Amino acid sequence: MKKTIGVLAVQGAFAEHAVSLKKLNVNSIEIRQKSDLTNNHIDGIILPGGESTVMGKLLHELKLFDFLRDSIVKGLPVLGTCAGLILLAKTIVNDQNVYLGTMDIVAKRNAYGRQLGSFQADGEFADIGEVPMTFIRAPYIESASKNVKVLAQIDNHIVAAKQDNMMVTSFHPELSSDLSVHRFFLDLV
Ligand code: GLN
Protein backbone atom coordinates (compact mmCIF):
# COMPACT_ATOMS: atom_id res chain seq x y z
CA MET A 1 0.00 0.00 0.00
CA LYS A 2 1.13 3.52 -0.75
CA LYS A 3 2.58 5.21 2.31
CA THR A 4 1.31 8.57 3.56
CA ILE A 5 3.66 10.98 5.28
CA GLY A 6 2.51 14.08 7.13
CA VAL A 7 4.56 17.21 6.60
CA LEU A 8 4.27 19.83 9.33
CA ALA A 9 3.21 22.89 7.34
CA VAL A 10 2.83 25.70 9.85
CA GLN A 11 6.00 27.52 8.78
CA GLY A 12 9.21 26.99 6.85
CA ALA A 13 10.36 24.80 3.97
CA PHE A 14 7.59 22.21 3.94
CA ALA A 15 6.55 22.33 0.27
CA GLU A 16 9.87 20.96 -0.98
CA HIS A 17 9.51 17.85 1.19
CA ALA A 18 6.19 17.07 -0.46
CA VAL A 19 7.90 17.32 -3.86
CA SER A 20 10.63 14.88 -2.79
CA LEU A 21 8.02 12.47 -1.41
CA LYS A 22 6.00 12.63 -4.60
CA LYS A 23 9.08 11.68 -6.63
CA LEU A 24 9.35 8.63 -4.38
CA ASN A 25 5.71 7.74 -5.04
CA VAL A 26 4.65 8.55 -1.50
CA ASN A 27 1.51 10.51 -0.56
CA SER A 28 1.90 13.51 1.68
CA ILE A 29 -0.52 15.48 3.81
CA GLU A 30 0.15 18.98 5.07
CA ILE A 31 -0.32 19.13 8.82
CA ARG A 32 -1.61 22.59 9.73
CA GLN A 33 -3.94 21.91 12.64
CA LYS A 34 -4.73 19.18 15.14
CA SER A 35 -7.54 17.68 13.06
CA ASP A 36 -5.07 17.03 10.23
CA LEU A 37 -3.34 14.63 12.62
CA THR A 38 -6.41 13.16 14.27
CA ASN A 39 -8.52 12.68 11.09
CA ASN A 40 -5.87 11.14 8.88
CA HIS A 41 -3.75 8.05 9.07
CA ILE A 42 -0.09 8.89 8.58
CA ASP A 43 2.81 6.46 8.50
CA GLY A 44 5.38 9.07 9.48
CA ILE A 45 5.90 12.80 9.75
CA ILE A 46 8.47 15.33 8.58
CA LEU A 47 9.32 18.41 10.65
CA PRO A 48 10.88 20.79 8.12
CA GLY A 49 13.43 23.56 8.31
CA GLY A 50 12.34 27.05 9.19
CA GLU A 51 12.50 28.93 12.46
CA SER A 52 12.32 26.62 15.46
CA THR A 53 11.14 29.35 17.86
CA VAL A 54 8.22 30.22 15.57
CA MET A 55 7.35 26.61 14.88
CA GLY A 56 7.54 25.72 18.56
CA LYS A 57 5.17 28.56 19.41
CA LEU A 58 2.75 27.63 16.62
CA LEU A 59 2.68 23.99 17.72
CA HIS A 60 1.24 25.19 21.03
CA GLU A 61 -1.07 27.83 19.56
CA LEU A 62 -2.52 25.40 17.04
CA LYS A 63 -2.92 22.74 19.75
CA LEU A 64 -0.74 20.36 17.80
CA PHE A 65 1.97 19.99 20.40
CA ASP A 66 0.65 17.30 22.78
CA PHE A 67 -0.79 15.00 20.13
CA LEU A 68 2.32 15.26 18.00
CA ARG A 69 4.67 14.64 20.91
CA ASP A 70 2.61 11.66 22.14
CA SER A 71 2.55 10.15 18.65
CA ILE A 72 6.34 10.42 18.37
CA VAL A 73 6.86 8.97 21.85
CA LYS A 74 4.58 6.07 20.90
CA GLY A 75 6.72 5.37 17.83
CA LEU A 76 5.49 7.47 14.90
CA PRO A 77 8.49 7.70 12.55
CA VAL A 78 9.72 11.29 12.33
CA LEU A 79 12.30 13.07 10.20
CA GLY A 80 13.38 16.46 11.53
CA THR A 81 15.45 18.61 9.19
CA CYS A 82 17.31 21.69 10.41
CA ALA A 83 14.77 23.52 12.62
CA GLY A 84 13.02 20.13 12.88
CA LEU A 85 16.19 18.76 14.49
CA ILE A 86 16.02 21.56 17.06
CA LEU A 87 12.36 20.76 17.80
CA LEU A 88 13.26 17.13 18.58
CA ALA A 89 16.38 17.79 20.68
CA LYS A 90 16.18 17.20 24.44
CA THR A 91 18.76 19.92 25.01
CA ILE A 92 19.62 23.05 23.03
CA VAL A 93 22.85 24.60 24.26
CA ASN A 94 22.10 28.15 23.19
CA ASP A 95 18.34 28.30 23.67
CA GLN A 96 16.49 28.02 26.98
CA ASN A 97 13.54 26.42 25.26
CA VAL A 98 12.95 22.74 24.78
CA TYR A 99 10.32 21.95 22.20
CA LEU A 100 9.23 18.35 21.58
CA GLY A 101 12.37 17.16 23.35
CA THR A 102 12.07 13.49 22.46
CA MET A 103 15.57 12.74 21.14
CA ASP A 104 18.71 12.28 23.24
CA ILE A 105 20.79 14.85 21.40
CA VAL A 106 22.34 18.14 22.41
CA ALA A 107 21.78 20.62 19.57
CA LYS A 108 23.45 23.93 18.92
CA ARG A 109 21.36 26.45 16.99
CA ASN A 110 22.91 28.59 14.24
CA ALA A 111 26.02 26.59 14.97
CA TYR A 112 28.00 27.81 11.97
CA GLY A 113 27.67 31.47 12.91
CA ARG A 114 26.19 34.24 10.83
CA GLN A 115 29.03 34.70 8.31
CA LEU A 116 28.82 31.10 7.24
CA GLY A 117 25.03 31.25 7.15
CA SER A 118 24.62 28.94 4.21
CA PHE A 119 26.90 26.46 2.54
CA GLN A 120 26.97 23.24 0.60
CA ALA A 121 29.04 20.17 1.29
CA ASP A 122 29.23 16.59 0.15
CA GLY A 123 29.39 14.23 3.07
CA GLU A 124 29.37 10.51 3.77
CA PHE A 125 26.02 9.29 5.03
CA ALA A 126 25.69 5.89 6.72
CA ASP A 127 24.61 3.11 4.34
CA ILE A 128 24.19 5.60 1.49
CA GLY A 129 27.59 7.07 0.61
CA GLU A 130 28.22 10.65 -0.54
CA VAL A 131 25.21 12.90 -0.19
CA PRO A 132 24.91 16.57 -1.18
CA MET A 133 24.13 18.63 1.93
CA THR A 134 22.70 22.16 1.98
CA PHE A 135 23.10 24.03 5.27
CA ILE A 136 21.09 27.19 5.99
CA ARG A 137 21.74 28.82 9.39
CA ALA A 138 21.99 25.24 10.47
CA PRO A 139 22.31 23.61 13.85
CA TYR A 140 24.62 20.72 14.50
CA ILE A 141 24.55 18.04 17.17
CA GLU A 142 27.13 18.80 19.81
CA SER A 143 26.77 15.46 21.53
CA ALA A 144 24.49 12.48 21.51
CA SER A 145 23.70 9.64 23.91
CA LYS A 146 24.90 6.12 23.25
CA ASN A 147 21.47 5.07 22.01
CA VAL A 148 21.74 7.55 19.14
CA LYS A 149 23.33 6.35 15.91
CA VAL A 150 25.44 8.94 14.12
CA LEU A 151 24.63 8.92 10.40
CA ALA A 152 26.85 11.74 9.13
CA GLN A 153 29.52 14.13 10.30
CA ILE A 154 31.03 17.22 8.72
CA ASP A 155 34.23 18.65 10.22
CA ASN A 156 33.82 16.46 13.30
CA HIS A 157 30.33 17.70 13.98
CA ILE A 158 27.34 15.40 13.83
CA VAL A 159 24.94 16.53 11.11
CA ALA A 160 22.65 13.50 10.89
CA ALA A 161 21.56 10.94 13.46
CA LYS A 162 18.92 8.38 14.30
CA GLN A 163 17.37 7.06 17.50
CA ASP A 164 14.63 4.43 17.28
CA ASN A 165 11.80 5.99 15.21
CA MET A 166 13.46 9.43 15.06
CA MET A 167 15.86 10.71 12.45
CA VAL A 168 17.35 14.19 12.10
CA THR A 169 19.56 16.11 9.69
CA SER A 170 21.17 19.54 10.15
CA PHE A 171 20.97 20.04 6.42
CA HIS A 172 18.07 20.28 3.98
CA PRO A 173 17.79 17.06 1.94
CA GLU A 174 14.62 18.42 0.29
CA LEU A 175 16.62 21.18 -1.41
CA SER A 176 18.65 18.74 -3.45
CA SER A 177 17.50 16.46 -6.23
CA ASP A 178 19.14 13.56 -4.42
CA LEU A 179 16.37 11.53 -2.80
CA SER A 180 18.53 9.12 -0.82
CA VAL A 181 17.99 10.70 2.61
CA HIS A 182 14.21 10.65 2.16
CA ARG A 183 14.50 7.07 0.98
CA PHE A 184 16.52 6.24 4.11
CA PHE A 185 13.73 7.74 6.24
CA LEU A 186 11.04 5.84 4.35
CA ASP A 187 12.87 2.61 5.20
CA LEU A 188 12.23 3.46 8.87
CA VAL A 189 8.54 3.92 8.17
N1 GLN B 1 18.27 28.82 12.38
C1 GLN B 1 17.02 28.14 12.41
C2 GLN B 1 16.57 27.86 13.84
O1 GLN B 1 17.30 28.05 14.74
C3 GLN B 1 17.08 26.86 11.61
C4 GLN B 1 17.36 27.18 10.18
C5 GLN B 1 16.74 26.24 9.20
O2 GLN B 1 15.85 25.47 9.53
N2 GLN B 1 17.16 26.33 7.97
O3 GLN B 1 15.50 27.45 14.05
PDB file of C-alpha atoms and ligand atoms in Angstrom:
ATOM      1  CA  MET A   1       0.000   0.000   0.000  1.00  0.00           C
ATOM      2  CA  LYS A   2       1.133   3.516  -0.750  1.00  0.00           C
ATOM      3  CA  LYS A   3       2.577   5.215   2.306  1.00  0.00           C
ATOM      4  CA  THR A   4       1.313   8.568   3.558  1.00  0.00           C
ATOM      5  CA  ILE A   5       3.657  10.979   5.281  1.00  0.00           C
ATOM      6  CA  GLY A   6       2.510  14.081   7.129  1.00  0.00           C
ATOM      7  CA  VAL A   7       4.563  17.212   6.603  1.00  0.00           C
ATOM      8  CA  LEU A   8       4.274  19.831   9.328  1.00  0.00           C
ATOM      9  CA  ALA A   9       3.211  22.889   7.342  1.00  0.00           C
ATOM     10  CA  VAL A  10       2.829  25.705   9.848  1.00  0.00           C
ATOM     11  CA  GLN A  11       6.005  27.522   8.784  1.00  0.00           C
ATOM     12  CA  GLY A  12       9.206  26.991   6.854  1.00  0.00           C
ATOM     13  CA  ALA A  13      10.358  24.803   3.969  1.00  0.00           C
ATOM     14  CA  PHE A  14       7.590  22.208   3.939  1.00  0.00           C
ATOM     15  CA  ALA A  15       6.547  22.326   0.266  1.00  0.00           C
ATOM     16  CA  GLU A  16       9.869  20.956  -0.982  1.00  0.00           C
ATOM     17  CA  HIS A  17       9.510  17.855   1.189  1.00  0.00           C
ATOM     18  CA  ALA A  18       6.189  17.071  -0.463  1.00  0.00           C
ATOM     19  CA  VAL A  19       7.897  17.320  -3.857  1.00  0.00           C
ATOM     20  CA  SER A  20      10.629  14.880  -2.788  1.00  0.00           C
ATOM     21  CA  LEU A  21       8.021  12.465  -1.405  1.00  0.00           C
ATOM     22  CA  LYS A  22       6.000  12.631  -4.598  1.00  0.00           C
ATOM     23  CA  LYS A  23       9.081  11.685  -6.635  1.00  0.00           C
ATOM     24  CA  LEU A  24       9.347   8.628  -4.384  1.00  0.00           C
ATOM     25  CA  ASN A  25       5.713   7.744  -5.045  1.00  0.00           C
ATOM     26  CA  VAL A  26       4.646   8.549  -1.499  1.00  0.00           C
ATOM     27  CA  ASN A  27       1.514  10.514  -0.559  1.00  0.00           C
ATOM     28  CA  SER A  28       1.905  13.513   1.681  1.00  0.00           C
ATOM     29  CA  ILE A  29      -0.523  15.478   3.813  1.00  0.00           C
ATOM     30  CA  GLU A  30       0.147  18.984   5.070  1.00  0.00           C
ATOM     31  CA  ILE A  31      -0.318  19.131   8.824  1.00  0.00           C
ATOM     32  CA  ARG A  32      -1.609  22.588   9.726  1.00  0.00           C
ATOM     33  CA  GLN A  33      -3.941  21.910  12.637  1.00  0.00           C
ATOM     34  CA  LYS A  34      -4.725  19.183  15.139  1.00  0.00           C
ATOM     35  CA  SER A  35      -7.538  17.679  13.063  1.00  0.00           C
ATOM     36  CA  ASP A  36      -5.070  17.028  10.233  1.00  0.00           C
ATOM     37  CA  LEU A  37      -3.344  14.634  12.623  1.00  0.00           C
ATOM     38  CA  THR A  38      -6.405  13.156  14.267  1.00  0.00           C
ATOM     39  CA  ASN A  39      -8.518  12.683  11.095  1.00  0.00           C
ATOM     40  CA  ASN A  40      -5.866  11.139   8.875  1.00  0.00           C
ATOM     41  CA  HIS A  41      -3.747   8.052   9.065  1.00  0.00           C
ATOM     42  CA  ILE A  42      -0.088   8.891   8.580  1.00  0.00           C
ATOM     43  CA  ASP A  43       2.813   6.457   8.498  1.00  0.00           C
ATOM     44  CA  GLY A  44       5.378   9.072   9.477  1.00  0.00           C
ATOM     45  CA  ILE A  45       5.901  12.802   9.752  1.00  0.00           C
ATOM     46  CA  ILE A  46       8.470  15.332   8.583  1.00  0.00           C
ATOM     47  CA  LEU A  47       9.317  18.415  10.649  1.00  0.00           C
ATOM     48  CA  PRO A  48      10.880  20.790   8.116  1.00  0.00           C
ATOM     49  CA  GLY A  49      13.425  23.562   8.307  1.00  0.00           C
ATOM     50  CA  GLY A  50      12.338  27.053   9.186  1.00  0.00           C
ATOM     51  CA  GLU A  51      12.501  28.926  12.458  1.00  0.00           C
ATOM     52  CA  SER A  52      12.323  26.622  15.459  1.00  0.00           C
ATOM     53  CA  THR A  53      11.143  29.350  17.856  1.00  0.00           C
ATOM     54  CA  VAL A  54       8.221  30.216  15.566  1.00  0.00           C
ATOM     55  CA  MET A  55       7.352  26.606  14.876  1.00  0.00           C
ATOM     56  CA  GLY A  56       7.538  25.725  18.561  1.00  0.00           C
ATOM     57  CA  LYS A  57       5.174  28.561  19.407  1.00  0.00           C
ATOM     58  CA  LEU A  58       2.750  27.633  16.619  1.00  0.00           C
ATOM     59  CA  LEU A  59       2.684  23.992  17.724  1.00  0.00           C
ATOM     60  CA  HIS A  60       1.238  25.188  21.028  1.00  0.00           C
ATOM     61  CA  GLU A  61      -1.066  27.825  19.562  1.00  0.00           C
ATOM     62  CA  LEU A  62      -2.519  25.402  17.036  1.00  0.00           C
ATOM     63  CA  LYS A  63      -2.917  22.741  19.745  1.00  0.00           C
ATOM     64  CA  LEU A  64      -0.740  20.363  17.802  1.00  0.00           C
ATOM     65  CA  PHE A  65       1.969  19.988  20.400  1.00  0.00           C
ATOM     66  CA  ASP A  66       0.649  17.296  22.775  1.00  0.00           C
ATOM     67  CA  PHE A  67      -0.793  15.001  20.134  1.00  0.00           C
ATOM     68  CA  LEU A  68       2.321  15.257  17.995  1.00  0.00           C
ATOM     69  CA  ARG A  69       4.667  14.640  20.910  1.00  0.00           C
ATOM     70  CA  ASP A  70       2.610  11.660  22.136  1.00  0.00           C
ATOM     71  CA  SER A  71       2.553  10.155  18.647  1.00  0.00           C
ATOM     72  CA  ILE A  72       6.340  10.418  18.373  1.00  0.00           C
ATOM     73  CA  VAL A  73       6.864   8.970  21.850  1.00  0.00           C
ATOM     74  CA  LYS A  74       4.575   6.072  20.898  1.00  0.00           C
ATOM     75  CA  GLY A  75       6.716   5.370  17.826  1.00  0.00           C
ATOM     76  CA  LEU A  76       5.490   7.473  14.902  1.00  0.00           C
ATOM     77  CA  PRO A  77       8.491   7.700  12.551  1.00  0.00           C
ATOM     78  CA  VAL A  78       9.719  11.290  12.330  1.00  0.00           C
ATOM     79  CA  LEU A  79      12.302  13.068  10.205  1.00  0.00           C
ATOM     80  CA  GLY A  80      13.382  16.463  11.528  1.00  0.00           C
ATOM     81  CA  THR A  81      15.446  18.614   9.194  1.00  0.00           C
ATOM     82  CA  CYS A  82      17.313  21.690  10.415  1.00  0.00           C
ATOM     83  CA  ALA A  83      14.766  23.516  12.620  1.00  0.00           C
ATOM     84  CA  GLY A  84      13.018  20.130  12.879  1.00  0.00           C
ATOM     85  CA  LEU A  85      16.186  18.759  14.493  1.00  0.00           C
ATOM     86  CA  ILE A  86      16.021  21.560  17.062  1.00  0.00           C
ATOM     87  CA  LEU A  87      12.362  20.758  17.797  1.00  0.00           C
ATOM     88  CA  LEU A  88      13.261  17.133  18.581  1.00  0.00           C
ATOM     89  CA  ALA A  89      16.383  17.791  20.677  1.00  0.00           C
ATOM     90  CA  LYS A  90      16.181  17.201  24.441  1.00  0.00           C
ATOM     91  CA  THR A  91      18.763  19.920  25.006  1.00  0.00           C
ATOM     92  CA  ILE A  92      19.621  23.049  23.031  1.00  0.00           C
ATOM     93  CA  VAL A  93      22.854  24.603  24.260  1.00  0.00           C
ATOM     94  CA  ASN A  94      22.101  28.154  23.188  1.00  0.00           C
ATOM     95  CA  ASP A  95      18.342  28.305  23.667  1.00  0.00           C
ATOM     96  CA  GLN A  96      16.493  28.021  26.981  1.00  0.00           C
ATOM     97  CA  ASN A  97      13.542  26.416  25.258  1.00  0.00           C
ATOM     98  CA  VAL A  98      12.954  22.741  24.784  1.00  0.00           C
ATOM     99  CA  TYR A  99      10.320  21.947  22.205  1.00  0.00           C
ATOM    100  CA  LEU A 100       9.232  18.353  21.576  1.00  0.00           C
ATOM    101  CA  GLY A 101      12.370  17.165  23.354  1.00  0.00           C
ATOM    102  CA  THR A 102      12.075  13.495  22.456  1.00  0.00           C
ATOM    103  CA  MET A 103      15.567  12.741  21.142  1.00  0.00           C
ATOM    104  CA  ASP A 104      18.712  12.281  23.243  1.00  0.00           C
ATOM    105  CA  ILE A 105      20.794  14.849  21.404  1.00  0.00           C
ATOM    106  CA  VAL A 106      22.338  18.145  22.409  1.00  0.00           C
ATOM    107  CA  ALA A 107      21.782  20.617  19.571  1.00  0.00           C
ATOM    108  CA  LYS A 108      23.451  23.930  18.924  1.00  0.00           C
ATOM    109  CA  ARG A 109      21.357  26.453  16.993  1.00  0.00           C
ATOM    110  CA  ASN A 110      22.907  28.588  14.242  1.00  0.00           C
ATOM    111  CA  ALA A 111      26.025  26.587  14.973  1.00  0.00           C
ATOM    112  CA  TYR A 112      27.996  27.806  11.972  1.00  0.00           C
ATOM    113  CA  GLY A 113      27.673  31.469  12.911  1.00  0.00           C
ATOM    114  CA  ARG A 114      26.192  34.236  10.826  1.00  0.00           C
ATOM    115  CA  GLN A 115      29.031  34.695   8.315  1.00  0.00           C
ATOM    116  CA  LEU A 116      28.817  31.103   7.237  1.00  0.00           C
ATOM    117  CA  GLY A 117      25.034  31.246   7.153  1.00  0.00           C
ATOM    118  CA  SER A 118      24.615  28.941   4.206  1.00  0.00           C
ATOM    119  CA  PHE A 119      26.901  26.458   2.543  1.00  0.00           C
ATOM    120  CA  GLN A 120      26.966  23.240   0.597  1.00  0.00           C
ATOM    121  CA  ALA A 121      29.037  20.170   1.293  1.00  0.00           C
ATOM    122  CA  ASP A 122      29.226  16.591   0.147  1.00  0.00           C
ATOM    123  CA  GLY A 123      29.388  14.227   3.066  1.00  0.00           C
ATOM    124  CA  GLU A 124      29.367  10.506   3.768  1.00  0.00           C
ATOM    125  CA  PHE A 125      26.019   9.286   5.028  1.00  0.00           C
ATOM    126  CA  ALA A 126      25.687   5.890   6.716  1.00  0.00           C
ATOM    127  CA  ASP A 127      24.609   3.108   4.335  1.00  0.00           C
ATOM    128  CA  ILE A 128      24.190   5.597   1.488  1.00  0.00           C
ATOM    129  CA  GLY A 129      27.595   7.074   0.608  1.00  0.00           C
ATOM    130  CA  GLU A 130      28.222  10.650  -0.543  1.00  0.00           C
ATOM    131  CA  VAL A 131      25.214  12.896  -0.189  1.00  0.00           C
ATOM    132  CA  PRO A 132      24.907  16.572  -1.177  1.00  0.00           C
ATOM    133  CA  MET A 133      24.132  18.629   1.930  1.00  0.00           C
ATOM    134  CA  THR A 134      22.702  22.160   1.978  1.00  0.00           C
ATOM    135  CA  PHE A 135      23.099  24.025   5.266  1.00  0.00           C
ATOM    136  CA  ILE A 136      21.091  27.188   5.995  1.00  0.00           C
ATOM    137  CA  ARG A 137      21.735  28.815   9.394  1.00  0.00           C
ATOM    138  CA  ALA A 138      21.988  25.241  10.470  1.00  0.00           C
ATOM    139  CA  PRO A 139      22.306  23.609  13.849  1.00  0.00           C
ATOM    140  CA  TYR A 140      24.621  20.715  14.500  1.00  0.00           C
ATOM    141  CA  ILE A 141      24.552  18.041  17.169  1.00  0.00           C
ATOM    142  CA  GLU A 142      27.125  18.800  19.807  1.00  0.00           C
ATOM    143  CA  SER A 143      26.766  15.461  21.528  1.00  0.00           C
ATOM    144  CA  ALA A 144      24.489  12.476  21.512  1.00  0.00           C
ATOM    145  CA  SER A 145      23.704   9.639  23.908  1.00  0.00           C
ATOM    146  CA  LYS A 146      24.902   6.116  23.249  1.00  0.00           C
ATOM    147  CA  ASN A 147      21.469   5.073  22.010  1.00  0.00           C
ATOM    148  CA  VAL A 148      21.745   7.554  19.142  1.00  0.00           C
ATOM    149  CA  LYS A 149      23.332   6.351  15.908  1.00  0.00           C
ATOM    150  CA  VAL A 150      25.439   8.941  14.124  1.00  0.00           C
ATOM    151  CA  LEU A 151      24.626   8.920  10.405  1.00  0.00           C
ATOM    152  CA  ALA A 152      26.848  11.738   9.129  1.00  0.00           C
ATOM    153  CA  GLN A 153      29.522  14.133  10.301  1.00  0.00           C
ATOM    154  CA  ILE A 154      31.032  17.218   8.716  1.00  0.00           C
ATOM    155  CA  ASP A 155      34.226  18.650  10.224  1.00  0.00           C
ATOM    156  CA  ASN A 156      33.825  16.455  13.297  1.00  0.00           C
ATOM    157  CA  HIS A 157      30.328  17.701  13.978  1.00  0.00           C
ATOM    158  CA  ILE A 158      27.337  15.399  13.831  1.00  0.00           C
ATOM    159  CA  VAL A 159      24.935  16.526  11.105  1.00  0.00           C
ATOM    160  CA  ALA A 160      22.649  13.499  10.888  1.00  0.00           C
ATOM    161  CA  ALA A 161      21.562  10.941  13.459  1.00  0.00           C
ATOM    162  CA  LYS A 162      18.923   8.380  14.296  1.00  0.00           C
ATOM    163  CA  GLN A 163      17.370   7.060  17.497  1.00  0.00           C
ATOM    164  CA  ASP A 164      14.628   4.427  17.285  1.00  0.00           C
ATOM    165  CA  ASN A 165      11.804   5.989  15.207  1.00  0.00           C
ATOM    166  CA  MET A 166      13.464   9.429  15.059  1.00  0.00           C
ATOM    167  CA  MET A 167      15.864  10.714  12.450  1.00  0.00           C
ATOM    168  CA  VAL A 168      17.345  14.191  12.097  1.00  0.00           C
ATOM    169  CA  THR A 169      19.563  16.109   9.694  1.00  0.00           C
ATOM    170  CA  SER A 170      21.171  19.542  10.145  1.00  0.00           C
ATOM    171  CA  PHE A 171      20.969  20.040   6.422  1.00  0.00           C
ATOM    172  CA  HIS A 172      18.069  20.279   3.983  1.00  0.00           C
ATOM    173  CA  PRO A 173      17.785  17.058   1.940  1.00  0.00           C
ATOM    174  CA  GLU A 174      14.621  18.421   0.292  1.00  0.00           C
ATOM    175  CA  LEU A 175      16.618  21.180  -1.405  1.00  0.00           C
ATOM    176  CA  SER A 176      18.648  18.736  -3.451  1.00  0.00           C
ATOM    177  CA  SER A 177      17.495  16.456  -6.234  1.00  0.00           C
ATOM    178  CA  ASP A 178      19.141  13.557  -4.421  1.00  0.00           C
ATOM    179  CA  LEU A 179      16.367  11.526  -2.801  1.00  0.00           C
ATOM    180  CA  SER A 180      18.533   9.120  -0.825  1.00  0.00           C
ATOM    181  CA  VAL A 181      17.991  10.701   2.606  1.00  0.00           C
ATOM    182  CA  HIS A 182      14.214  10.654   2.165  1.00  0.00           C
ATOM    183  CA  ARG A 183      14.499   7.071   0.984  1.00  0.00           C
ATOM    184  CA  PHE A 184      16.518   6.239   4.106  1.00  0.00           C
ATOM    185  CA  PHE A 185      13.729   7.739   6.241  1.00  0.00           C
ATOM    186  CA  LEU A 186      11.037   5.840   4.351  1.00  0.00           C
ATOM    187  CA  ASP A 187      12.872   2.612   5.202  1.00  0.00           C
ATOM    188  CA  LEU A 188      12.232   3.456   8.868  1.00  0.00           C
ATOM    189  CA  VAL A 189       8.535   3.920   8.167  1.00  0.00           C
TER     190      VAL A 189
HETATM  191  N1  GLN B   1      18.268  28.823  12.378  1.00  0.00           N
HETATM  192  C1  GLN B   1      17.019  28.144  12.408  1.00  0.00           C
HETATM  193  C2  GLN B   1      16.573  27.861  13.840  1.00  0.00           C
HETATM  194  O1  GLN B   1      17.297  28.048  14.740  1.00  0.00           O
HETATM  195  C3  GLN B   1      17.084  26.862  11.614  1.00  0.00           C
HETATM  196  C4  GLN B   1      17.364  27.180  10.183  1.00  0.00           C
HETATM  197  C5  GLN B   1      16.741  26.240   9.200  1.00  0.00           C
HETATM  198  O2  GLN B   1      15.847  25.470   9.530  1.00  0.00           O
HETATM  199  N2  GLN B   1      17.164  26.334   7.970  1.00  0.00           N
HETATM  200  O3  GLN B   1      15.497  27.450  14.054  1.00  0.00           O
END
